[in-house]
């Protein structure tokens, strides 16, 4: 068991995180529990109450304030990790999520099996954090950020589940509420979409369960169309 409370904790940590990205400042509380069984993880927990965390690259900074969360891990025919109640503020706005869980069989390559489950995720909050991330992103994420800025997606993802092997997804399912997309160019805008989906890369089903929808076709109409 380790408990750490302090200011300017960055002086005791490795400065370089990823290439040129550095941890400039961190203050708060951290509590860590760990138990091992024959040298292998049995169970562990990490509780965070960070009042301030600042990442920096040259003159660019990204500040996280009032970071709270609980991370737990254990071994049960594979490694299970769960993140609960992650909550913080940045220049991209407020972030709060429900539970995020994952399972991995401990193998690598094509033999690796995994599962992912999450709940109560606000896609608008997630998009806001990505749009305001001040540092360089991998090239494959640049088109995604451009589409987020143009389409401004919003939705409450009540539940999402996916599983697979290696890099292949074998099954996915989810339920969402009040999804919307802004119209952009030839892409129409929609609003008030709720429903669920369940499927695999080969086949699946999606059901729209909304009492009232709106459709925005700016190239044809100067107002939204109501659908019920």
PDB file of C-alpha atoms in Angstrom:
ATOM      1  CA  UNK A   1       0.000   0.000   0.000  1.00  0.00           C
ATOM      2  CA  UNK A   2       1.331   3.427  -0.959  1.00  0.00           C
ATOM      3  CA  UNK A   3      -0.264   6.794  -0.124  1.00  0.00           C
ATOM      4  CA  UNK A   4       1.150   9.997  -1.570  1.00  0.00           C
ATOM      5  CA  UNK A   5      -0.015  13.553  -0.846  1.00  0.00           C
ATOM      6  CA  UNK A   6       1.916  16.566  -2.004  1.00  0.00           C
ATOM      7  CA  UNK A   7       2.550  19.613  -4.128  1.00  0.00           C
ATOM      8  CA  UNK A   8       4.978  19.762  -7.061  1.00  0.00           C
ATOM      9  CA  UNK A   9       5.151  15.955  -7.243  1.00  0.00           C
ATOM     10  CA  UNK A  10       6.616  16.249 -10.745  1.00  0.00           C
ATOM     11  CA  UNK A  11      10.097  16.679  -9.265  1.00  0.00           C
ATOM     12  CA  UNK A  12       9.993  13.045  -8.118  1.00  0.00           C
ATOM     13  CA  UNK A  13       8.738  11.595 -11.409  1.00  0.00           C
ATOM     14  CA  UNK A  14      10.425  10.943 -14.784  1.00  0.00           C
ATOM     15  CA  UNK A  15      10.060  14.232 -16.737  1.00  0.00           C
ATOM     16  CA  UNK A  16       9.667  12.817 -20.249  1.00  0.00           C
ATOM     17  CA  UNK A  17       6.382  11.016 -20.979  1.00  0.00           C
ATOM     18  CA  UNK A  18       6.091  10.560 -24.735  1.00  0.00           C
ATOM     19  CA  UNK A  19       8.876  11.878 -26.979  1.00  0.00           C
ATOM     20  CA  UNK A  20       8.853  15.672 -26.366  1.00  0.00           C
ATOM     21  CA  UNK A  21       5.833  15.694 -24.027  1.00  0.00           C
ATOM     22  CA  UNK A  22       6.762  16.513 -20.416  1.00  0.00           C
ATOM     23  CA  UNK A  23       4.986  16.498 -17.083  1.00  0.00           C
ATOM     24  CA  UNK A  24       5.444  20.106 -15.942  1.00  0.00           C
ATOM     25  CA  UNK A  25       3.376  20.186 -12.773  1.00  0.00           C
ATOM     26  CA  UNK A  26       1.243  17.789 -10.696  1.00  0.00           C
ATOM     27  CA  UNK A  27      -0.253  18.208  -7.226  1.00  0.00           C
ATOM     28  CA  UNK A  28      -2.796  16.166  -5.307  1.00  0.00           C
ATOM     29  CA  UNK A  29      -3.391  12.827  -3.610  1.00  0.00           C
ATOM     30  CA  UNK A  30      -2.716   9.275  -4.762  1.00  0.00           C
ATOM     31  CA  UNK A  31      -3.394   5.974  -2.978  1.00  0.00           C
ATOM     32  CA  UNK A  32      -2.258   2.639  -4.430  1.00  0.00           C
ATOM     33  CA  UNK A  33      -2.948  -0.934  -3.232  1.00  0.00           C
ATOM     34  CA  UNK A  34      -1.305  -4.007  -4.781  1.00  0.00           C
ATOM     35  CA  UNK A  35      -1.275  -7.722  -3.979  1.00  0.00           C
ATOM     36  CA  UNK A  36       0.697 -10.395  -5.874  1.00  0.00           C
ATOM     37  CA  UNK A  37       0.247 -14.165  -6.104  1.00  0.00           C
ATOM     38  CA  UNK A  38       3.417 -16.074  -7.033  1.00  0.00           C
ATOM     39  CA  UNK A  39       4.793 -12.971  -8.742  1.00  0.00           C
ATOM     40  CA  UNK A  40       1.622 -12.316 -10.744  1.00  0.00           C
ATOM     41  CA  UNK A  41      -0.933  -9.571 -10.210  1.00  0.00           C
ATOM     42  CA  UNK A  42      -3.744 -10.686  -7.915  1.00  0.00           C
ATOM     43  CA  UNK A  43      -5.571  -7.381  -7.455  1.00  0.00           C
ATOM     44  CA  UNK A  44      -4.793  -3.679  -7.238  1.00  0.00           C
ATOM     45  CA  UNK A  45      -6.494  -0.308  -6.888  1.00  0.00           C
ATOM     46  CA  UNK A  46      -5.470   3.267  -7.661  1.00  0.00           C
ATOM     47  CA  UNK A  47      -7.444   6.207  -6.237  1.00  0.00           C
ATOM     48  CA  UNK A  48      -6.728   9.656  -7.701  1.00  0.00           C
ATOM     49  CA  UNK A  49      -7.528  13.129  -6.350  1.00  0.00           C
ATOM     50  CA  UNK A  50      -5.331  15.427  -8.419  1.00  0.00           C
ATOM     51  CA  UNK A  51      -5.905  19.155  -7.978  1.00  0.00           C
ATOM     52  CA  UNK A  52      -3.683  20.130 -10.929  1.00  0.00           C
ATOM     53  CA  UNK A  53      -1.773  18.353 -13.689  1.00  0.00           C
ATOM     54  CA  UNK A  54       0.052  20.201 -16.474  1.00  0.00           C
ATOM     55  CA  UNK A  55       1.568  18.630 -19.590  1.00  0.00           C
ATOM     56  CA  UNK A  56       3.923  20.718 -21.713  1.00  0.00           C
ATOM     57  CA  UNK A  57       5.724  20.617 -25.049  1.00  0.00           C
ATOM     58  CA  UNK A  58       7.982  23.648 -25.680  1.00  0.00           C
ATOM     59  CA  UNK A  59       5.719  26.674 -25.007  1.00  0.00           C
ATOM     60  CA  UNK A  60       2.437  24.730 -25.328  1.00  0.00           C
ATOM     61  CA  UNK A  61       0.668  23.547 -22.177  1.00  0.00           C
ATOM     62  CA  UNK A  62      -2.423  21.470 -21.346  1.00  0.00           C
ATOM     63  CA  UNK A  63      -3.881  21.794 -17.857  1.00  0.00           C
ATOM     64  CA  UNK A  64      -6.111  19.279 -16.069  1.00  0.00           C
ATOM     65  CA  UNK A  65      -7.903  20.434 -12.905  1.00  0.00           C
ATOM     66  CA  UNK A  66      -9.722  18.488 -10.195  1.00  0.00           C
ATOM     67  CA  UNK A  67      -9.022  15.013 -11.580  1.00  0.00           C
ATOM     68  CA  UNK A  68     -10.834  12.294  -9.634  1.00  0.00           C
ATOM     69  CA  UNK A  69     -11.162   8.604 -10.389  1.00  0.00           C
ATOM     70  CA  UNK A  70     -10.711   5.010  -9.236  1.00  0.00           C
ATOM     71  CA  UNK A  71      -8.834   2.366 -11.234  1.00  0.00           C
ATOM     72  CA  UNK A  72      -9.029  -1.295 -10.188  1.00  0.00           C
ATOM     73  CA  UNK A  73      -7.352  -4.361 -11.686  1.00  0.00           C
ATOM     74  CA  UNK A  74      -7.347  -8.076 -10.908  1.00  0.00           C
ATOM     75  CA  UNK A  75      -6.485 -11.422 -12.453  1.00  0.00           C
ATOM     76  CA  UNK A  76      -9.286 -13.926 -13.128  1.00  0.00           C
ATOM     77  CA  UNK A  77      -8.516 -16.155 -16.121  1.00  0.00           C
ATOM     78  CA  UNK A  78      -7.113 -12.989 -17.625  1.00  0.00           C
ATOM     79  CA  UNK A  79      -6.465  -9.394 -16.638  1.00  0.00           C
ATOM     80  CA  UNK A  80      -9.474  -7.244 -15.786  1.00  0.00           C
ATOM     81  CA  UNK A  81      -9.294  -3.445 -15.479  1.00  0.00           C
ATOM     82  CA  UNK A  82     -12.073  -1.035 -14.526  1.00  0.00           C
ATOM     83  CA  UNK A  83     -12.069   2.781 -14.397  1.00  0.00           C
ATOM     84  CA  UNK A  84     -14.898   4.327 -12.373  1.00  0.00           C
ATOM     85  CA  UNK A  85     -16.162   7.884 -12.056  1.00  0.00           C
ATOM     86  CA  UNK A  86     -13.447   9.631 -14.060  1.00  0.00           C
ATOM     87  CA  UNK A  87     -14.063  13.354 -13.624  1.00  0.00           C
ATOM     88  CA  UNK A  88     -11.930  16.416 -14.528  1.00  0.00           C
ATOM     89  CA  UNK A  89     -11.839  19.854 -16.186  1.00  0.00           C
ATOM     90  CA  UNK A  90      -9.585  21.073 -19.015  1.00  0.00           C
ATOM     91  CA  UNK A  91      -9.637  23.817 -21.649  1.00  0.00           C
ATOM     92  CA  UNK A  92     -11.822  21.409 -23.627  1.00  0.00           C
ATOM     93  CA  UNK A  93     -14.518  21.576 -20.948  1.00  0.00           C
ATOM     94  CA  UNK A  94     -15.769  19.238 -18.247  1.00  0.00           C
ATOM     95  CA  UNK A  95     -15.403  15.474 -18.546  1.00  0.00           C
ATOM     96  CA  UNK A  96     -17.350  12.883 -16.599  1.00  0.00           C
ATOM     97  CA  UNK A  97     -17.832   9.254 -17.519  1.00  0.00           C
ATOM     98  CA  UNK A  98     -19.368   6.182 -15.982  1.00  0.00           C
ATOM     99  CA  UNK A  99     -17.576   2.852 -15.765  1.00  0.00           C
ATOM    100  CA  UNK A 100     -14.985   1.725 -18.325  1.00  0.00           C
ATOM    101  CA  UNK A 101     -13.996  -1.943 -18.155  1.00  0.00           C
ATOM    102  CA  UNK A 102     -11.641  -4.153 -20.092  1.00  0.00           C
ATOM    103  CA  UNK A 103     -10.480  -7.793 -20.107  1.00  0.00           C
ATOM    104  CA  UNK A 104      -7.389  -9.294 -21.765  1.00  0.00           C
ATOM    105  CA  UNK A 105      -6.266 -12.927 -21.734  1.00  0.00           C
ATOM    106  CA  UNK A 106      -2.619 -11.970 -21.309  1.00  0.00           C
ATOM    107  CA  UNK A 107      -1.505 -13.220 -24.708  1.00  0.00           C
ATOM    108  CA  UNK A 108      -0.090 -11.185 -27.609  1.00  0.00           C
ATOM    109  CA  UNK A 109      -0.546 -10.991 -31.366  1.00  0.00           C
ATOM    110  CA  UNK A 110      -3.338 -13.004 -32.969  1.00  0.00           C
ATOM    111  CA  UNK A 111      -3.723 -15.100 -29.793  1.00  0.00           C
ATOM    112  CA  UNK A 112      -4.788 -12.067 -27.745  1.00  0.00           C
ATOM    113  CA  UNK A 113      -8.471 -12.068 -26.783  1.00  0.00           C
ATOM    114  CA  UNK A 114     -10.077  -8.933 -25.339  1.00  0.00           C
ATOM    115  CA  UNK A 115     -13.361  -7.395 -24.231  1.00  0.00           C
ATOM    116  CA  UNK A 116     -14.333  -3.753 -23.728  1.00  0.00           C
ATOM    117  CA  UNK A 117     -17.368  -2.387 -21.904  1.00  0.00           C
ATOM    118  CA  UNK A 118     -18.314   1.202 -21.068  1.00  0.00           C
ATOM    119  CA  UNK A 119     -21.332   3.111 -19.827  1.00  0.00           C
ATOM    120  CA  UNK A 120     -22.629   6.689 -19.552  1.00  0.00           C
ATOM    121  CA  UNK A 121     -20.308   8.300 -22.087  1.00  0.00           C
ATOM    122  CA  UNK A 122     -21.062  11.793 -23.419  1.00  0.00           C
ATOM    123  CA  UNK A 123     -19.750  11.957 -26.999  1.00  0.00           C
ATOM    124  CA  UNK A 124     -19.878  15.762 -27.039  1.00  0.00           C
ATOM    125  CA  UNK A 125     -17.553  15.898 -24.023  1.00  0.00           C
ATOM    126  CA  UNK A 126     -15.235  13.360 -25.638  1.00  0.00           C
ATOM    127  CA  UNK A 127     -15.145  15.340 -28.890  1.00  0.00           C
ATOM    128  CA  UNK A 128     -14.468  18.583 -27.003  1.00  0.00           C
ATOM    129  CA  UNK A 129     -11.395  17.099 -25.337  1.00  0.00           C
ATOM    130  CA  UNK A 130     -10.037  15.850 -28.663  1.00  0.00           C
ATOM    131  CA  UNK A 131     -10.668  19.158 -30.441  1.00  0.00           C
ATOM    132  CA  UNK A 132      -8.870  21.147 -27.717  1.00  0.00           C
ATOM    133  CA  UNK A 133      -5.900  18.776 -27.351  1.00  0.00           C
ATOM    134  CA  UNK A 134      -3.044  21.222 -28.088  1.00  0.00           C
ATOM    135  CA  UNK A 135      -0.308  18.748 -29.035  1.00  0.00           C
ATOM    136  CA  UNK A 136       0.324  16.922 -32.304  1.00  0.00           C
ATOM    137  CA  UNK A 137      -1.894  13.878 -32.874  1.00  0.00           C
ATOM    138  CA  UNK A 138      -1.030  10.749 -34.868  1.00  0.00           C
ATOM    139  CA  UNK A 139      -1.632  11.298 -38.580  1.00  0.00           C
ATOM    140  CA  UNK A 140      -4.526   8.827 -38.643  1.00  0.00           C
ATOM    141  CA  UNK A 141      -6.452  10.933 -36.080  1.00  0.00           C
ATOM    142  CA  UNK A 142      -6.205  14.230 -38.007  1.00  0.00           C
ATOM    143  CA  UNK A 143      -9.138  13.452 -40.368  1.00  0.00           C
ATOM    144  CA  UNK A 144     -11.212  12.389 -37.344  1.00  0.00           C
ATOM    145  CA  UNK A 145     -10.646  15.714 -35.600  1.00  0.00           C
ATOM    146  CA  UNK A 146     -11.600  17.587 -38.783  1.00  0.00           C
ATOM    147  CA  UNK A 147     -14.854  15.619 -39.055  1.00  0.00           C
ATOM    148  CA  UNK A 148     -15.624  16.238 -35.371  1.00  0.00           C
ATOM    149  CA  UNK A 149     -15.244  19.981 -35.883  1.00  0.00           C
ATOM    150  CA  UNK A 150     -17.520  19.928 -38.941  1.00  0.00           C
ATOM    151  CA  UNK A 151     -20.251  17.531 -37.763  1.00  0.00           C
ATOM    152  CA  UNK A 152     -20.262  18.317 -34.004  1.00  0.00           C
ATOM    153  CA  UNK A 153     -21.618  14.901 -32.978  1.00  0.00           C
ATOM    154  CA  UNK A 154     -23.642  14.677 -29.775  1.00  0.00           C
ATOM    155  CA  UNK A 155     -25.056  11.615 -28.027  1.00  0.00           C
ATOM    156  CA  UNK A 156     -25.372   9.895 -24.695  1.00  0.00           C
ATOM    157  CA  UNK A 157     -23.872   6.443 -25.104  1.00  0.00           C
ATOM    158  CA  UNK A 158     -25.665   4.584 -22.318  1.00  0.00           C
ATOM    159  CA  UNK A 159     -23.821   1.319 -22.916  1.00  0.00           C
ATOM    160  CA  UNK A 160     -21.290  -0.112 -25.347  1.00  0.00           C
ATOM    161  CA  UNK A 161     -19.694  -3.563 -25.568  1.00  0.00           C
ATOM    162  CA  UNK A 162     -17.131  -5.014 -27.956  1.00  0.00           C
ATOM    163  CA  UNK A 163     -14.974  -8.107 -28.038  1.00  0.00           C
ATOM    164  CA  UNK A 164     -12.434  -9.569 -30.408  1.00  0.00           C
ATOM    165  CA  UNK A 165      -9.176 -11.344 -30.998  1.00  0.00           C
ATOM    166  CA  UNK A 166      -5.929  -9.676 -32.025  1.00  0.00           C
ATOM    167  CA  UNK A 167      -6.858  -6.604 -34.071  1.00  0.00           C
ATOM    168  CA  UNK A 168     -10.176  -8.075 -35.240  1.00  0.00           C
ATOM    169  CA  UNK A 169     -13.543  -7.165 -33.702  1.00  0.00           C
ATOM    170  CA  UNK A 170     -15.897 -10.154 -33.521  1.00  0.00           C
ATOM    171  CA  UNK A 171     -18.951  -8.630 -31.801  1.00  0.00           C
ATOM    172  CA  UNK A 172     -20.235  -5.187 -30.759  1.00  0.00           C
ATOM    173  CA  UNK A 173     -23.428  -3.785 -29.256  1.00  0.00           C
ATOM    174  CA  UNK A 174     -24.643  -0.543 -27.720  1.00  0.00           C
ATOM    175  CA  UNK A 175     -27.511   1.741 -26.803  1.00  0.00           C
ATOM    176  CA  UNK A 176     -27.592   5.534 -27.314  1.00  0.00           C
ATOM    177  CA  UNK A 177     -29.897   8.493 -26.686  1.00  0.00           C
ATOM    178  CA  UNK A 178     -30.437  11.901 -28.315  1.00  0.00           C
ATOM    179  CA  UNK A 179     -27.766  11.524 -30.996  1.00  0.00           C
ATOM    180  CA  UNK A 180     -27.307  14.396 -33.437  1.00  0.00           C
ATOM    181  CA  UNK A 181     -25.006  15.506 -36.247  1.00  0.00           C
ATOM    182  CA  UNK A 182     -24.703  18.997 -37.722  1.00  0.00           C
ATOM    183  CA  UNK A 183     -25.180  19.366 -41.462  1.00  0.00           C
ATOM    184  CA  UNK A 184     -21.913  19.814 -43.359  1.00  0.00           C
ATOM    185  CA  UNK A 185     -21.735  20.198 -47.127  1.00  0.00           C
ATOM    186  CA  UNK A 186     -23.630  17.326 -48.715  1.00  0.00           C
ATOM    187  CA  UNK A 187     -23.926  15.499 -45.381  1.00  0.00           C
ATOM    188  CA  UNK A 188     -27.410  16.103 -43.883  1.00  0.00           C
ATOM    189  CA  UNK A 189     -27.882  16.911 -40.227  1.00  0.00           C
ATOM    190  CA  UNK A 190     -30.016  14.822 -37.877  1.00  0.00           C
ATOM    191  CA  UNK A 191     -31.226  15.255 -34.310  1.00  0.00           C
ATOM    192  CA  UNK A 192     -33.127  13.424 -31.587  1.00  0.00           C
ATOM    193  CA  UNK A 193     -32.011   9.942 -32.632  1.00  0.00           C
ATOM    194  CA  UNK A 194     -32.193   7.207 -29.987  1.00  0.00           C
ATOM    195  CA  UNK A 195     -31.891   3.463 -30.376  1.00  0.00           C
ATOM    196  CA  UNK A 196     -29.619   0.450 -30.140  1.00  0.00           C
ATOM    197  CA  UNK A 197     -27.383  -1.711 -32.321  1.00  0.00           C
ATOM    198  CA  UNK A 198     -25.949  -5.240 -32.178  1.00  0.00           C
ATOM    199  CA  UNK A 199     -23.761  -7.010 -34.683  1.00  0.00           C
ATOM    200  CA  UNK A 200     -20.440  -8.176 -36.037  1.00  0.00           C
ATOM    201  CA  UNK A 201     -18.293  -7.195 -39.036  1.00  0.00           C
ATOM    202  CA  UNK A 202     -20.360  -9.606 -41.143  1.00  0.00           C
ATOM    203  CA  UNK A 203     -23.924  -8.649 -40.141  1.00  0.00           C
ATOM    204  CA  UNK A 204     -25.920  -6.707 -37.602  1.00  0.00           C
ATOM    205  CA  UNK A 205     -29.104  -4.889 -36.700  1.00  0.00           C
ATOM    206  CA  UNK A 206     -29.845  -1.312 -35.666  1.00  0.00           C
ATOM    207  CA  UNK A 207     -33.168  -0.057 -34.296  1.00  0.00           C
ATOM    208  CA  UNK A 208     -34.198   3.611 -34.095  1.00  0.00           C
ATOM    209  CA  UNK A 209     -36.495   4.161 -31.115  1.00  0.00           C
ATOM    210  CA  UNK A 210     -37.293   7.898 -31.158  1.00  0.00           C
ATOM    211  CA  UNK A 211     -40.598   9.651 -30.735  1.00  0.00           C
ATOM    212  CA  UNK A 212     -39.485  12.716 -32.701  1.00  0.00           C
ATOM    213  CA  UNK A 213     -36.596  13.241 -35.114  1.00  0.00           C
ATOM    214  CA  UNK A 214     -35.335  16.244 -37.021  1.00  0.00           C
ATOM    215  CA  UNK A 215     -33.621  16.291 -40.400  1.00  0.00           C
ATOM    216  CA  UNK A 216     -31.553  19.194 -41.680  1.00  0.00           C
ATOM    217  CA  UNK A 217     -31.091  19.497 -45.476  1.00  0.00           C
ATOM    218  CA  UNK A 218     -29.550  22.951 -45.948  1.00  0.00           C
ATOM    219  CA  UNK A 219     -29.046  22.474 -49.703  1.00  0.00           C
ATOM    220  CA  UNK A 220     -32.828  22.013 -50.119  1.00  0.00           C
ATOM    221  CA  UNK A 221     -34.544  23.747 -47.200  1.00  0.00           C
ATOM    222  CA  UNK A 222     -33.728  26.698 -44.970  1.00  0.00           C
ATOM    223  CA  UNK A 223     -35.324  24.999 -41.923  1.00  0.00           C
ATOM    224  CA  UNK A 224     -35.210  21.620 -40.211  1.00  0.00           C
ATOM    225  CA  UNK A 225     -37.799  18.967 -41.034  1.00  0.00           C
ATOM    226  CA  UNK A 226     -39.621  17.286 -38.160  1.00  0.00           C
ATOM    227  CA  UNK A 227     -40.214  13.525 -38.359  1.00  0.00           C
ATOM    228  CA  UNK A 228     -42.366  11.491 -35.991  1.00  0.00           C
TER     229      UNK A 228
END
